[in-house]
């Protein structure tokens, strides 16, 4: 308990009060908090003890069941988690104190203490507000530096199975959004993203994106997109190793989905992937396939302007390819007149010079066939 002179709330309130009232009255803020506020390290330790309690209670189930005690633990835990959030994010107009954040982060990621694991495992048992606080705390901790190193990344590298637990959240409606949000924060670290990209989890995203619950499905899509676009080198490696099954699923389940939103998001993501410099080999492979071209031509004919435009950004790559395989040339020239007429009429609501330039190039390419 020593070395705890500057707890977040008390410190900031004391200084802001002092600033507002002139020095000397600064101590006035203290008495309110003195008995309650703990220093960052103690807040983490206390939370950890309470979380272990919660877990033991759950595992013990009916034996020793004491609802009164459980309620008290929960209330205490809620407060403790709120305190952590206040240290990391500041409180109202009080900015967070760097040293307090550093101390908290160090204690949080201390080896063999499992604080993050306990929080993730216990998350389903907490109330909604506390779950949101936890999500924010974990997001913040992913960015905190200790001695100019981001220690969250090292922690995740040593505890990769936590990512499996987070992935399992998609099967549980109650927790899916929270786990998905936390997972997205974790894959800011390349080591975590690479672990998921190398795992069987990637296959499951195609089902999660089609879940009937719209919120979960779109959150799963956001995580999926992040995995495939954030860390360029890892994503490029993933595409080259998993090209066949991945794009076959992508075409069949996403681009050909009966759901408009899935088709639109997927078409846009496909453009993001294929137009990225780090994915040039993948792009060349993709635009050499007849099946892919047919899917994109169908998307060009969609009712929705948004999908048409996203599809155009991919379609132009088929046309621009200077080394078109005969089957691609075959389809494009068989549909030459229709395509040129369509493109000539295809305009956007607002002016877009790059689009007009691209369109002219595509028309020229197809006319030459
Ligand atoms: C942070 O930890 C150091 C070393 O344990 C301690 O001296 C300092 O008072 C702590 N600072 C805060 C804000 O808790
Ligand atoms: C392209 O042309 C072929 C042959 O004329 C036709 O069967 C096919 O439906 C056309 N494809 C599209 C997407 O319009």
mmCIF file of C-alpha atoms and ligand atoms in Angstrom:
data_model
loop_
_atom_site.group_PDB
_atom_site.id
_atom_site.type_symbol
_atom_site.label_atom_id
_atom_site.label_comp_id
_atom_site.label_asym_id
_atom_site.label_seq_id
_atom_site.Cartn_x
_atom_site.Cartn_y
_atom_site.Cartn_z
ATOM 1 C CA UNK A 1 0.000 0.000 0.000
ATOM 2 C CA UNK A 2 2.992 2.309 0.038
ATOM 3 C CA UNK A 3 3.961 4.522 -2.861
ATOM 4 C CA UNK A 4 0.311 5.271 -3.587
ATOM 5 C CA UNK A 5 0.229 8.997 -3.149
ATOM 6 C CA UNK A 6 -1.193 9.976 -6.477
ATOM 7 C CA UNK A 7 -4.230 7.978 -7.297
ATOM 8 C CA UNK A 8 -5.952 9.159 -10.437
ATOM 9 C CA UNK A 9 -9.182 10.662 -9.225
ATOM 10 C CA UNK A 10 -7.836 12.171 -6.060
ATOM 11 C CA UNK A 11 -4.778 13.599 -7.774
ATOM 12 C CA UNK A 12 -6.665 15.221 -10.613
ATOM 13 C CA UNK A 13 -9.481 16.492 -8.466
ATOM 14 C CA UNK A 14 -7.039 17.876 -5.942
ATOM 15 C CA UNK A 15 -5.120 19.744 -8.638
ATOM 16 C CA UNK A 16 -8.156 21.052 -10.495
ATOM 17 C CA UNK A 17 -9.700 22.204 -7.228
ATOM 18 C CA UNK A 18 -6.426 23.843 -6.358
ATOM 19 C CA UNK A 19 -6.317 25.575 -9.712
ATOM 20 C CA UNK A 20 -9.884 26.769 -9.358
ATOM 21 C CA UNK A 21 -9.671 27.978 -5.797
ATOM 22 C CA UNK A 22 -6.076 29.005 -5.472
ATOM 23 C CA UNK A 23 -3.432 26.904 -3.776
ATOM 24 C CA UNK A 24 -3.981 26.099 -0.168
ATOM 25 C CA UNK A 25 -7.524 24.935 -0.698
ATOM 26 C CA UNK A 26 -6.300 22.109 -2.908
ATOM 27 C CA UNK A 27 -6.514 19.677 -0.048
ATOM 28 C CA UNK A 28 -10.236 20.167 0.102
ATOM 29 C CA UNK A 29 -10.749 17.610 -2.688
ATOM 30 C CA UNK A 30 -8.865 15.010 -0.731
ATOM 31 C CA UNK A 31 -11.127 14.077 2.128
ATOM 32 C CA UNK A 32 -13.887 13.026 -0.239
ATOM 33 C CA UNK A 33 -11.759 10.363 -1.814
ATOM 34 C CA UNK A 34 -9.057 9.559 0.651
ATOM 35 C CA UNK A 35 -10.734 6.525 2.147
ATOM 36 C CA UNK A 36 -11.923 5.063 -1.129
ATOM 37 C CA UNK A 37 -9.376 5.649 -3.864
ATOM 38 C CA UNK A 38 -6.634 3.123 -4.363
ATOM 39 C CA UNK A 39 -3.497 3.510 -6.412
ATOM 40 C CA UNK A 40 -3.463 1.931 -9.895
ATOM 41 C CA UNK A 41 -1.559 -1.170 -8.847
ATOM 42 C CA UNK A 42 -4.006 -1.873 -6.044
ATOM 43 C CA UNK A 43 -6.996 -1.301 -8.270
ATOM 44 C CA UNK A 44 -5.710 -3.954 -10.668
ATOM 45 C CA UNK A 45 -4.922 -6.383 -7.835
ATOM 46 C CA UNK A 46 -8.275 -5.833 -6.218
ATOM 47 C CA UNK A 47 -10.098 -6.368 -9.534
ATOM 48 C CA UNK A 48 -8.107 -9.516 -10.107
ATOM 49 C CA UNK A 49 -9.069 -10.921 -6.689
ATOM 50 C CA UNK A 50 -12.712 -10.148 -7.304
ATOM 51 C CA UNK A 51 -12.605 -11.731 -10.741
ATOM 52 C CA UNK A 52 -11.088 -14.888 -9.271
ATOM 53 C CA UNK A 53 -13.929 -14.869 -6.758
ATOM 54 C CA UNK A 54 -16.514 -14.603 -9.488
ATOM 55 C CA UNK A 55 -14.930 -17.461 -11.376
ATOM 56 C CA UNK A 56 -14.721 -19.687 -8.292
ATOM 57 C CA UNK A 57 -18.371 -19.001 -7.516
ATOM 58 C CA UNK A 58 -19.331 -19.981 -11.036
ATOM 59 C CA UNK A 59 -17.284 -23.131 -10.949
ATOM 60 C CA UNK A 60 -18.536 -24.131 -7.510
ATOM 61 C CA UNK A 61 -22.102 -23.708 -8.784
ATOM 62 C CA UNK A 62 -24.679 -24.788 -6.244
ATOM 63 C CA UNK A 63 -22.371 -25.662 -3.341
ATOM 64 C CA UNK A 64 -21.676 -22.717 -1.100
ATOM 65 C CA UNK A 65 -24.005 -20.569 -3.133
ATOM 66 C CA UNK A 66 -24.456 -17.279 -1.353
ATOM 67 C CA UNK A 67 -26.374 -14.731 -3.452
ATOM 68 C CA UNK A 68 -25.796 -11.913 -0.948
ATOM 69 C CA UNK A 69 -22.062 -12.345 -1.089
ATOM 70 C CA UNK A 70 -22.108 -12.704 -4.864
ATOM 71 C CA UNK A 71 -23.993 -9.446 -5.219
ATOM 72 C CA UNK A 72 -21.497 -7.688 -3.034
ATOM 73 C CA UNK A 73 -18.589 -9.049 -5.045
ATOM 74 C CA UNK A 74 -20.259 -7.923 -8.258
ATOM 75 C CA UNK A 75 -20.927 -4.435 -6.939
ATOM 76 C CA UNK A 76 -17.356 -4.159 -5.747
ATOM 77 C CA UNK A 77 -16.045 -5.422 -9.070
ATOM 78 C CA UNK A 78 -18.181 -2.957 -11.012
ATOM 79 C CA UNK A 79 -16.665 -0.131 -8.964
ATOM 80 C CA UNK A 80 -13.154 -1.419 -9.331
ATOM 81 C CA UNK A 81 -13.471 -1.704 -13.105
ATOM 82 C CA UNK A 82 -14.917 1.796 -13.246
ATOM 83 C CA UNK A 83 -11.853 2.970 -11.318
ATOM 84 C CA UNK A 84 -9.502 1.368 -13.842
ATOM 85 C CA UNK A 85 -11.361 3.092 -16.637
ATOM 86 C CA UNK A 86 -11.102 6.416 -14.835
ATOM 87 C CA UNK A 87 -7.354 6.020 -14.457
ATOM 88 C CA UNK A 88 -6.895 5.199 -18.142
ATOM 89 C CA UNK A 89 -9.313 7.669 -19.669
ATOM 90 C CA UNK A 90 -9.351 10.419 -17.096
ATOM 91 C CA UNK A 91 -12.457 11.645 -15.423
ATOM 92 C CA UNK A 92 -14.622 14.340 -16.967
ATOM 93 C CA UNK A 93 -12.317 17.250 -17.647
ATOM 94 C CA UNK A 94 -9.343 15.663 -15.863
ATOM 95 C CA UNK A 95 -6.748 14.162 -18.203
ATOM 96 C CA UNK A 96 -5.275 10.737 -17.431
ATOM 97 C CA UNK A 97 -1.943 10.779 -15.590
ATOM 98 C CA UNK A 98 0.765 9.034 -17.620
ATOM 99 C CA UNK A 99 2.555 7.519 -14.656
ATOM 100 C CA UNK A 100 -0.681 6.089 -13.273
ATOM 101 C CA UNK A 101 -1.488 4.558 -16.668
ATOM 102 C CA UNK A 102 1.978 3.039 -16.886
ATOM 103 C CA UNK A 103 1.732 1.533 -13.400
ATOM 104 C CA UNK A 104 -1.683 0.123 -14.168
ATOM 105 C CA UNK A 105 -0.558 -1.361 -17.493
ATOM 106 C CA UNK A 106 2.502 -2.975 -15.919
ATOM 107 C CA UNK A 107 0.463 -4.603 -13.191
ATOM 108 C CA UNK A 108 -2.263 -5.610 -15.635
ATOM 109 C CA UNK A 109 0.098 -7.492 -17.927
ATOM 110 C CA UNK A 110 2.295 -8.905 -15.184
ATOM 111 C CA UNK A 111 3.346 -12.431 -16.091
ATOM 112 C CA UNK A 112 1.413 -15.356 -14.626
ATOM 113 C CA UNK A 113 -1.195 -13.048 -13.153
ATOM 114 C CA UNK A 114 -3.750 -13.648 -15.886
ATOM 115 C CA UNK A 115 -5.633 -10.404 -15.431
ATOM 116 C CA UNK A 116 -6.627 -10.150 -19.087
ATOM 117 C CA UNK A 117 -7.596 -13.817 -19.129
ATOM 118 C CA UNK A 118 -9.789 -13.411 -16.049
ATOM 119 C CA UNK A 119 -11.499 -10.352 -17.526
ATOM 120 C CA UNK A 120 -12.220 -12.116 -20.801
ATOM 121 C CA UNK A 121 -13.434 -15.323 -19.180
ATOM 122 C CA UNK A 122 -15.632 -13.481 -16.671
ATOM 123 C CA UNK A 123 -17.028 -10.982 -19.163
ATOM 124 C CA UNK A 124 -20.241 -12.977 -19.800
ATOM 125 C CA UNK A 125 -21.094 -12.772 -16.085
ATOM 126 C CA UNK A 126 -20.882 -8.982 -15.841
ATOM 127 C CA UNK A 127 -23.684 -6.489 -16.431
ATOM 128 C CA UNK A 128 -23.884 -4.614 -19.717
ATOM 129 C CA UNK A 129 -22.407 -1.327 -18.473
ATOM 130 C CA UNK A 130 -19.448 -3.099 -16.911
ATOM 131 C CA UNK A 131 -18.945 -5.135 -20.071
ATOM 132 C CA UNK A 132 -18.684 -1.878 -22.003
ATOM 133 C CA UNK A 133 -16.197 -0.516 -19.468
ATOM 134 C CA UNK A 134 -14.095 -3.658 -19.814
ATOM 135 C CA UNK A 135 -14.103 -3.369 -23.600
ATOM 136 C CA UNK A 136 -12.884 0.214 -23.342
ATOM 137 C CA UNK A 137 -10.218 -0.663 -20.797
ATOM 138 C CA UNK A 138 -8.828 -3.448 -22.960
ATOM 139 C CA UNK A 139 -8.871 -1.213 -26.046
ATOM 140 C CA UNK A 140 -6.910 1.437 -24.181
ATOM 141 C CA UNK A 141 -4.377 -1.027 -22.804
ATOM 142 C CA UNK A 142 -3.499 -2.241 -26.313
ATOM 143 C CA UNK A 143 -1.909 1.161 -26.930
ATOM 144 C CA UNK A 144 -0.245 1.843 -23.577
ATOM 145 C CA UNK A 145 3.520 1.946 -23.580
ATOM 146 C CA UNK A 146 5.807 0.885 -20.764
ATOM 147 C CA UNK A 147 9.427 1.970 -21.289
ATOM 148 C CA UNK A 148 8.382 2.863 -24.855
ATOM 149 C CA UNK A 149 7.302 -0.719 -25.565
ATOM 150 C CA UNK A 150 3.746 -1.876 -26.145
ATOM 151 C CA UNK A 151 3.630 -4.733 -23.690
ATOM 152 C CA UNK A 152 0.137 -5.883 -24.661
ATOM 153 C CA UNK A 153 1.661 -7.326 -27.810
ATOM 154 C CA UNK A 154 4.156 -9.465 -25.864
ATOM 155 C CA UNK A 155 1.402 -10.609 -23.549
ATOM 156 C CA UNK A 156 -0.761 -11.750 -26.443
ATOM 157 C CA UNK A 157 2.143 -13.498 -28.066
ATOM 158 C CA UNK A 158 2.579 -15.572 -24.910
ATOM 159 C CA UNK A 159 -1.168 -16.126 -24.481
ATOM 160 C CA UNK A 160 -2.472 -16.767 -27.964
ATOM 161 C CA UNK A 161 -5.196 -19.080 -26.722
ATOM 162 C CA UNK A 162 -7.017 -15.965 -25.513
ATOM 163 C CA UNK A 163 -7.649 -15.227 -29.165
ATOM 164 C CA UNK A 164 -9.348 -18.626 -29.479
ATOM 165 C CA UNK A 165 -11.602 -17.735 -26.574
ATOM 166 C CA UNK A 166 -12.481 -14.416 -28.215
ATOM 167 C CA UNK A 167 -13.249 -16.172 -31.502
ATOM 168 C CA UNK A 168 -15.590 -18.562 -29.709
ATOM 169 C CA UNK A 169 -17.715 -15.539 -28.793
ATOM 170 C CA UNK A 170 -19.369 -15.473 -32.216
ATOM 171 C CA UNK A 171 -21.308 -18.583 -31.219
ATOM 172 C CA UNK A 172 -22.820 -16.823 -28.221
ATOM 173 C CA UNK A 173 -25.308 -14.026 -28.927
ATOM 174 C CA UNK A 174 -24.915 -12.568 -25.441
ATOM 175 C CA UNK A 175 -21.222 -11.907 -25.714
ATOM 176 C CA UNK A 176 -20.478 -11.869 -29.446
ATOM 177 C CA UNK A 177 -20.231 -8.092 -29.954
ATOM 178 C CA UNK A 178 -17.993 -7.575 -26.931
ATOM 179 C CA UNK A 179 -15.632 -10.400 -27.810
ATOM 180 C CA UNK A 180 -15.550 -9.285 -31.426
ATOM 181 C CA UNK A 181 -14.696 -5.729 -30.403
ATOM 182 C CA UNK A 182 -11.938 -6.924 -28.082
ATOM 183 C CA UNK A 183 -10.606 -9.228 -30.775
ATOM 184 C CA UNK A 184 -10.408 -6.301 -33.186
ATOM 185 C CA UNK A 185 -8.400 -4.366 -30.648
ATOM 186 C CA UNK A 186 -6.053 -7.312 -30.152
ATOM 187 C CA UNK A 187 -5.379 -7.771 -33.851
ATOM 188 C CA UNK A 188 -3.941 -4.273 -33.973
ATOM 189 C CA UNK A 189 -0.871 -6.293 -33.035
ATOM 190 C CA UNK A 190 0.508 -8.139 -35.999
ATOM 191 C CA UNK A 191 1.389 -11.201 -33.928
ATOM 192 C CA UNK A 192 -2.261 -11.607 -32.939
ATOM 193 C CA UNK A 193 -3.537 -11.014 -36.477
ATOM 194 C CA UNK A 194 -1.079 -13.531 -37.867
ATOM 195 C CA UNK A 195 -2.194 -16.147 -35.363
ATOM 196 C CA UNK A 196 -5.821 -15.831 -36.507
ATOM 197 C CA UNK A 197 -4.842 -15.683 -40.184
ATOM 198 C CA UNK A 198 -2.883 -18.932 -39.797
ATOM 199 C CA UNK A 199 -5.700 -20.676 -37.967
ATOM 200 C CA UNK A 200 -8.838 -22.558 -38.929
ATOM 201 C CA UNK A 201 -10.826 -19.612 -37.581
ATOM 202 C CA UNK A 202 -10.596 -17.851 -40.932
ATOM 203 C CA UNK A 203 -12.970 -20.405 -42.457
ATOM 204 C CA UNK A 204 -15.593 -19.720 -39.814
ATOM 205 C CA UNK A 205 -15.859 -16.031 -40.639
ATOM 206 C CA UNK A 206 -17.815 -16.899 -43.770
ATOM 207 C CA UNK A 207 -20.547 -18.364 -41.573
ATOM 208 C CA UNK A 208 -20.416 -15.623 -38.948
ATOM 209 C CA UNK A 209 -20.825 -12.944 -41.625
ATOM 210 C CA UNK A 210 -24.061 -14.666 -42.641
ATOM 211 C CA UNK A 211 -25.480 -14.953 -39.111
ATOM 212 C CA UNK A 212 -29.120 -13.859 -38.902
ATOM 213 C CA UNK A 213 -28.325 -11.301 -36.174
ATOM 214 C CA UNK A 214 -27.436 -8.212 -38.192
ATOM 215 C CA UNK A 215 -25.261 -6.586 -35.519
ATOM 216 C CA UNK A 216 -23.150 -9.659 -34.934
ATOM 217 C CA UNK A 217 -22.840 -10.366 -38.646
ATOM 218 C CA UNK A 218 -21.629 -6.853 -39.442
ATOM 219 C CA UNK A 219 -19.266 -6.834 -36.493
ATOM 220 C CA UNK A 220 -17.810 -10.126 -37.685
ATOM 221 C CA UNK A 221 -17.353 -8.546 -41.103
ATOM 222 C CA UNK A 222 -15.479 -5.596 -39.599
ATOM 223 C CA UNK A 223 -13.088 -7.947 -37.843
ATOM 224 C CA UNK A 224 -12.686 -10.027 -41.007
ATOM 225 C CA UNK A 225 -11.875 -6.909 -43.021
ATOM 226 C CA UNK A 226 -9.389 -5.731 -40.422
ATOM 227 C CA UNK A 227 -7.594 -9.083 -40.544
ATOM 228 C CA UNK A 228 -7.308 -8.933 -44.326
ATOM 229 C CA UNK A 229 -6.255 -5.311 -44.703
ATOM 230 C CA UNK A 230 -4.457 -4.031 -41.612
ATOM 231 C CA UNK A 231 -1.128 -5.855 -41.684
ATOM 232 C CA UNK A 232 -0.212 -5.890 -45.354
ATOM 233 C CA UNK A 233 2.582 -8.456 -45.299
ATOM 234 C CA UNK A 234 0.653 -10.971 -43.181
ATOM 235 C CA UNK A 235 -2.443 -10.563 -45.342
ATOM 236 C CA UNK A 236 -0.457 -11.019 -48.560
ATOM 237 C CA UNK A 237 1.052 -14.188 -47.139
ATOM 238 C CA UNK A 238 -2.391 -15.427 -46.162
ATOM 239 C CA UNK A 239 -3.772 -14.878 -49.682
ATOM 240 C CA UNK A 240 -0.898 -16.646 -51.345
ATOM 241 C CA UNK A 241 -1.215 -19.689 -49.065
ATOM 242 C CA UNK A 242 -4.994 -19.893 -49.064
ATOM 243 C CA UNK A 243 -5.922 -18.542 -52.465
ATOM 244 C CA UNK A 244 -8.121 -21.370 -53.751
ATOM 245 C CA UNK A 245 -10.479 -22.063 -50.898
ATOM 246 C CA UNK A 246 -10.572 -18.446 -49.771
ATOM 247 C CA UNK A 247 -11.716 -16.878 -53.034
ATOM 248 C CA UNK A 248 -14.020 -19.756 -53.776
ATOM 249 C CA UNK A 249 -15.796 -19.102 -50.438
ATOM 250 C CA UNK A 250 -15.610 -15.365 -51.019
ATOM 251 C CA UNK A 251 -17.268 -15.613 -54.436
ATOM 252 C CA UNK A 252 -19.836 -18.145 -53.450
ATOM 253 C CA UNK A 253 -20.871 -17.060 -49.958
ATOM 254 C CA UNK A 254 -20.252 -13.313 -49.994
ATOM 255 C CA UNK A 255 -20.279 -11.903 -53.540
ATOM 256 C CA UNK A 256 -23.193 -14.146 -54.494
ATOM 257 C CA UNK A 257 -25.023 -13.775 -51.199
ATOM 258 C CA UNK A 258 -28.775 -13.146 -51.373
ATOM 259 C CA UNK A 259 -28.184 -10.394 -48.790
ATOM 260 C CA UNK A 260 -27.620 -6.972 -50.357
ATOM 261 C CA UNK A 261 -25.453 -5.636 -47.522
ATOM 262 C CA UNK A 262 -23.136 -8.634 -47.628
ATOM 263 C CA UNK A 263 -22.736 -8.293 -51.408
ATOM 264 C CA UNK A 264 -21.979 -4.593 -51.132
ATOM 265 C CA UNK A 265 -19.478 -4.910 -48.276
ATOM 266 C CA UNK A 266 -17.793 -7.871 -49.933
ATOM 267 C CA UNK A 267 -17.463 -6.147 -53.302
ATOM 268 C CA UNK A 268 -15.887 -3.155 -51.615
ATOM 269 C CA UNK A 269 -13.505 -5.353 -49.619
ATOM 270 C CA UNK A 270 -12.527 -7.246 -52.754
ATOM 271 C CA UNK A 271 -11.576 -3.924 -54.364
ATOM 272 C CA UNK A 272 -9.566 -2.934 -51.289
ATOM 273 C CA UNK A 273 -7.692 -6.236 -51.418
ATOM 274 C CA UNK A 274 -7.011 -6.378 -55.150
ATOM 275 C CA UNK A 275 -6.063 -2.715 -55.523
ATOM 276 C CA UNK A 276 -3.495 -2.897 -52.738
ATOM 277 C CA UNK A 277 0.082 -2.907 -53.991
ATOM 278 C CA UNK A 278 1.118 -5.669 -51.630
ATOM 279 C CA UNK A 279 -1.432 -7.994 -53.246
ATOM 280 C CA UNK A 280 -0.413 -7.663 -56.898
ATOM 281 C CA UNK A 281 0.226 -11.425 -57.374
ATOM 282 C CA UNK A 282 -3.221 -12.177 -55.904
ATOM 283 C CA UNK A 283 -4.813 -9.590 -58.181
ATOM 284 C CA UNK A 284 -3.199 -11.037 -61.295
ATOM 285 C CA UNK A 285 -4.421 -14.470 -60.351
ATOM 286 C CA UNK A 286 -7.944 -13.232 -59.615
ATOM 287 C CA UNK A 287 -8.401 -11.332 -62.885
ATOM 288 C CA UNK A 288 -7.274 -14.334 -64.933
ATOM 289 C CA UNK A 289 -10.286 -16.436 -64.018
ATOM 290 C CA UNK A 290 -13.420 -16.636 -66.118
ATOM 291 C CA UNK A 291 -15.638 -17.521 -63.132
ATOM 292 C CA UNK A 292 -14.512 -14.394 -61.318
ATOM 293 C CA UNK A 293 -15.203 -12.226 -64.355
ATOM 294 C CA UNK A 294 -18.740 -13.577 -64.696
ATOM 295 C CA UNK A 295 -19.468 -12.810 -61.028
ATOM 296 C CA UNK A 296 -18.169 -9.257 -61.405
ATOM 297 C CA UNK A 297 -20.166 -8.693 -64.592
ATOM 298 C CA UNK A 298 -23.295 -9.769 -62.755
ATOM 299 C CA UNK A 299 -22.501 -7.345 -59.937
ATOM 300 C CA UNK A 300 -22.118 -4.569 -62.523
ATOM 301 C CA UNK A 301 -25.737 -5.152 -63.488
ATOM 302 C CA UNK A 302 -27.074 -4.794 -59.925
ATOM 303 C CA UNK A 303 -29.825 -2.288 -59.171
ATOM 304 C CA UNK A 304 -27.693 -0.609 -56.542
ATOM 305 C CA UNK A 305 -25.363 2.142 -57.754
ATOM 306 C CA UNK A 306 -23.125 1.523 -54.745
ATOM 307 C CA UNK A 307 -22.533 -2.095 -55.724
ATOM 308 C CA UNK A 308 -22.137 -1.175 -59.402
ATOM 309 C CA UNK A 309 -19.425 1.299 -58.543
ATOM 310 C CA UNK A 310 -17.537 -1.107 -56.258
ATOM 311 C CA UNK A 311 -17.853 -3.789 -58.938
ATOM 312 C CA UNK A 312 -16.507 -1.396 -61.551
ATOM 313 C CA UNK A 313 -13.351 -0.862 -59.480
ATOM 314 C CA UNK A 314 -12.675 -4.590 -59.707
ATOM 315 C CA UNK A 315 -13.963 -5.053 -63.255
ATOM 316 C CA UNK A 316 -11.526 -2.450 -64.571
ATOM 317 C CA UNK A 317 -8.656 -4.686 -63.434
ATOM 318 C CA UNK A 318 -9.859 -7.501 -65.724
ATOM 319 C CA UNK A 319 -9.962 -5.071 -68.636
ATOM 320 C CA UNK A 320 -6.651 -3.397 -67.815
ATOM 321 C CA UNK A 321 -4.726 -6.669 -67.578
ATOM 322 C CA UNK A 322 -2.266 -6.566 -70.486
ATOM 323 C CA UNK A 323 -1.873 -10.319 -70.402
ATOM 324 C CA UNK A 324 -5.489 -11.482 -70.586
ATOM 325 C CA UNK A 325 -5.984 -15.249 -70.888
ATOM 326 C CA UNK A 326 -8.010 -16.304 -73.972
ATOM 327 C CA UNK A 327 -11.122 -17.183 -71.935
ATOM 328 C CA UNK A 328 -11.256 -13.645 -70.514
ATOM 329 C CA UNK A 329 -10.802 -12.125 -73.972
ATOM 330 C CA UNK A 330 -13.556 -14.469 -75.179
ATOM 331 C CA UNK A 331 -16.136 -13.279 -72.664
ATOM 332 C CA UNK A 332 -15.257 -9.606 -72.988
ATOM 333 C CA UNK A 333 -15.442 -9.627 -76.764
ATOM 334 C CA UNK A 334 -18.667 -11.673 -76.818
ATOM 335 C CA UNK A 335 -20.239 -8.986 -74.645
ATOM 336 C CA UNK A 336 -18.357 -6.077 -76.191
ATOM 337 C CA UNK A 337 -21.317 -4.095 -77.546
ATOM 338 C CA UNK A 338 -23.397 -4.553 -74.402
ATOM 339 C CA UNK A 339 -20.500 -3.618 -72.150
ATOM 340 C CA UNK A 340 -19.576 -0.495 -74.077
ATOM 341 C CA UNK A 341 -23.159 0.677 -74.143
ATOM 342 C CA UNK A 342 -23.492 0.021 -70.429
ATOM 343 C CA UNK A 343 -20.279 1.840 -69.560
ATOM 344 C CA UNK A 344 -21.123 4.835 -71.729
ATOM 345 C CA UNK A 345 -24.380 5.268 -69.775
ATOM 346 C CA UNK A 346 -22.799 4.525 -66.400
ATOM 347 C CA UNK A 347 -22.421 7.797 -64.535
ATOM 348 C CA UNK A 348 -22.171 8.834 -60.906
ATOM 349 C CA UNK A 349 -24.361 11.324 -59.084
ATOM 350 C CA UNK A 350 -21.419 13.479 -58.213
ATOM 351 C CA UNK A 351 -18.487 14.355 -60.410
ATOM 352 C CA UNK A 352 -15.480 12.045 -60.102
ATOM 353 C CA UNK A 353 -12.602 12.700 -62.475
ATOM 354 C CA UNK A 354 -10.696 9.521 -61.675
ATOM 355 C CA UNK A 355 -13.804 7.454 -62.365
ATOM 356 C CA UNK A 356 -14.244 9.116 -65.778
ATOM 357 C CA UNK A 357 -10.590 8.490 -66.654
ATOM 358 C CA UNK A 358 -10.834 4.829 -65.590
ATOM 359 C CA UNK A 359 -14.059 4.392 -67.508
ATOM 360 C CA UNK A 360 -12.564 5.814 -70.710
ATOM 361 C CA UNK A 361 -9.613 3.444 -70.373
ATOM 362 C CA UNK A 362 -11.842 0.418 -69.868
ATOM 363 C CA UNK A 363 -13.976 1.361 -72.891
ATOM 364 C CA UNK A 364 -10.814 1.761 -74.987
ATOM 365 C CA UNK A 365 -9.472 -1.621 -73.831
ATOM 366 C CA UNK A 366 -12.689 -3.440 -74.651
ATOM 367 C CA UNK A 367 -13.122 -1.686 -78.013
ATOM 368 C CA UNK A 368 -9.739 -3.012 -79.124
ATOM 369 C CA UNK A 369 -10.704 -6.661 -78.580
HETATM 370 C C1 LIG B 1 3.871 4.223 -9.779
HETATM 371 O O1 LIG B 1 4.745 3.275 -9.255
HETATM 372 C C2 LIG B 1 5.885 3.820 -8.637
HETATM 373 C C3 LIG B 1 6.826 2.675 -8.292
HETATM 374 O O2 LIG B 1 6.130 1.640 -7.676
HETATM 375 C C4 LIG B 1 5.450 4.634 -7.427
HETATM 376 O O3 LIG B 1 6.548 5.188 -6.818
HETATM 377 C C5 LIG B 1 4.502 5.739 -7.910
HETATM 378 O O4 LIG B 1 4.008 6.462 -6.814
HETATM 379 C C6 LIG B 1 3.358 5.143 -8.670
HETATM 380 N N1 LIG B 1 2.579 6.213 -9.266
HETATM 381 C C7 LIG B 1 1.257 6.253 -9.262
HETATM 382 C C8 LIG B 1 0.599 7.396 -9.924
HETATM 383 O O5 LIG B 1 0.593 5.386 -8.747
HETATM 384 C C1 LIG B 2 -21.793 -12.459 -72.305
HETATM 385 O O1 LIG B 2 -22.024 -13.035 -73.555
HETATM 386 C C2 LIG B 2 -22.389 -14.393 -73.559
HETATM 387 C C3 LIG B 2 -22.436 -14.838 -74.995
HETATM 388 O O2 LIG B 2 -23.049 -13.896 -75.804
HETATM 389 C C4 LIG B 2 -23.695 -14.538 -72.821
HETATM 390 O O3 LIG B 2 -24.086 -15.900 -72.798
HETATM 391 C C5 LIG B 2 -23.553 -14.013 -71.437
HETATM 392 O O4 LIG B 2 -24.776 -14.051 -70.735
HETATM 393 C C6 LIG B 2 -22.988 -12.622 -71.392
HETATM 394 N N1 LIG B 2 -22.637 -12.332 -70.040
HETATM 395 C C7 LIG B 2 -23.056 -11.292 -69.377
HETATM 396 C C8 LIG B 2 -22.641 -11.178 -67.950
HETATM 397 O O5 LIG B 2 -23.757 -10.443 -69.893
#
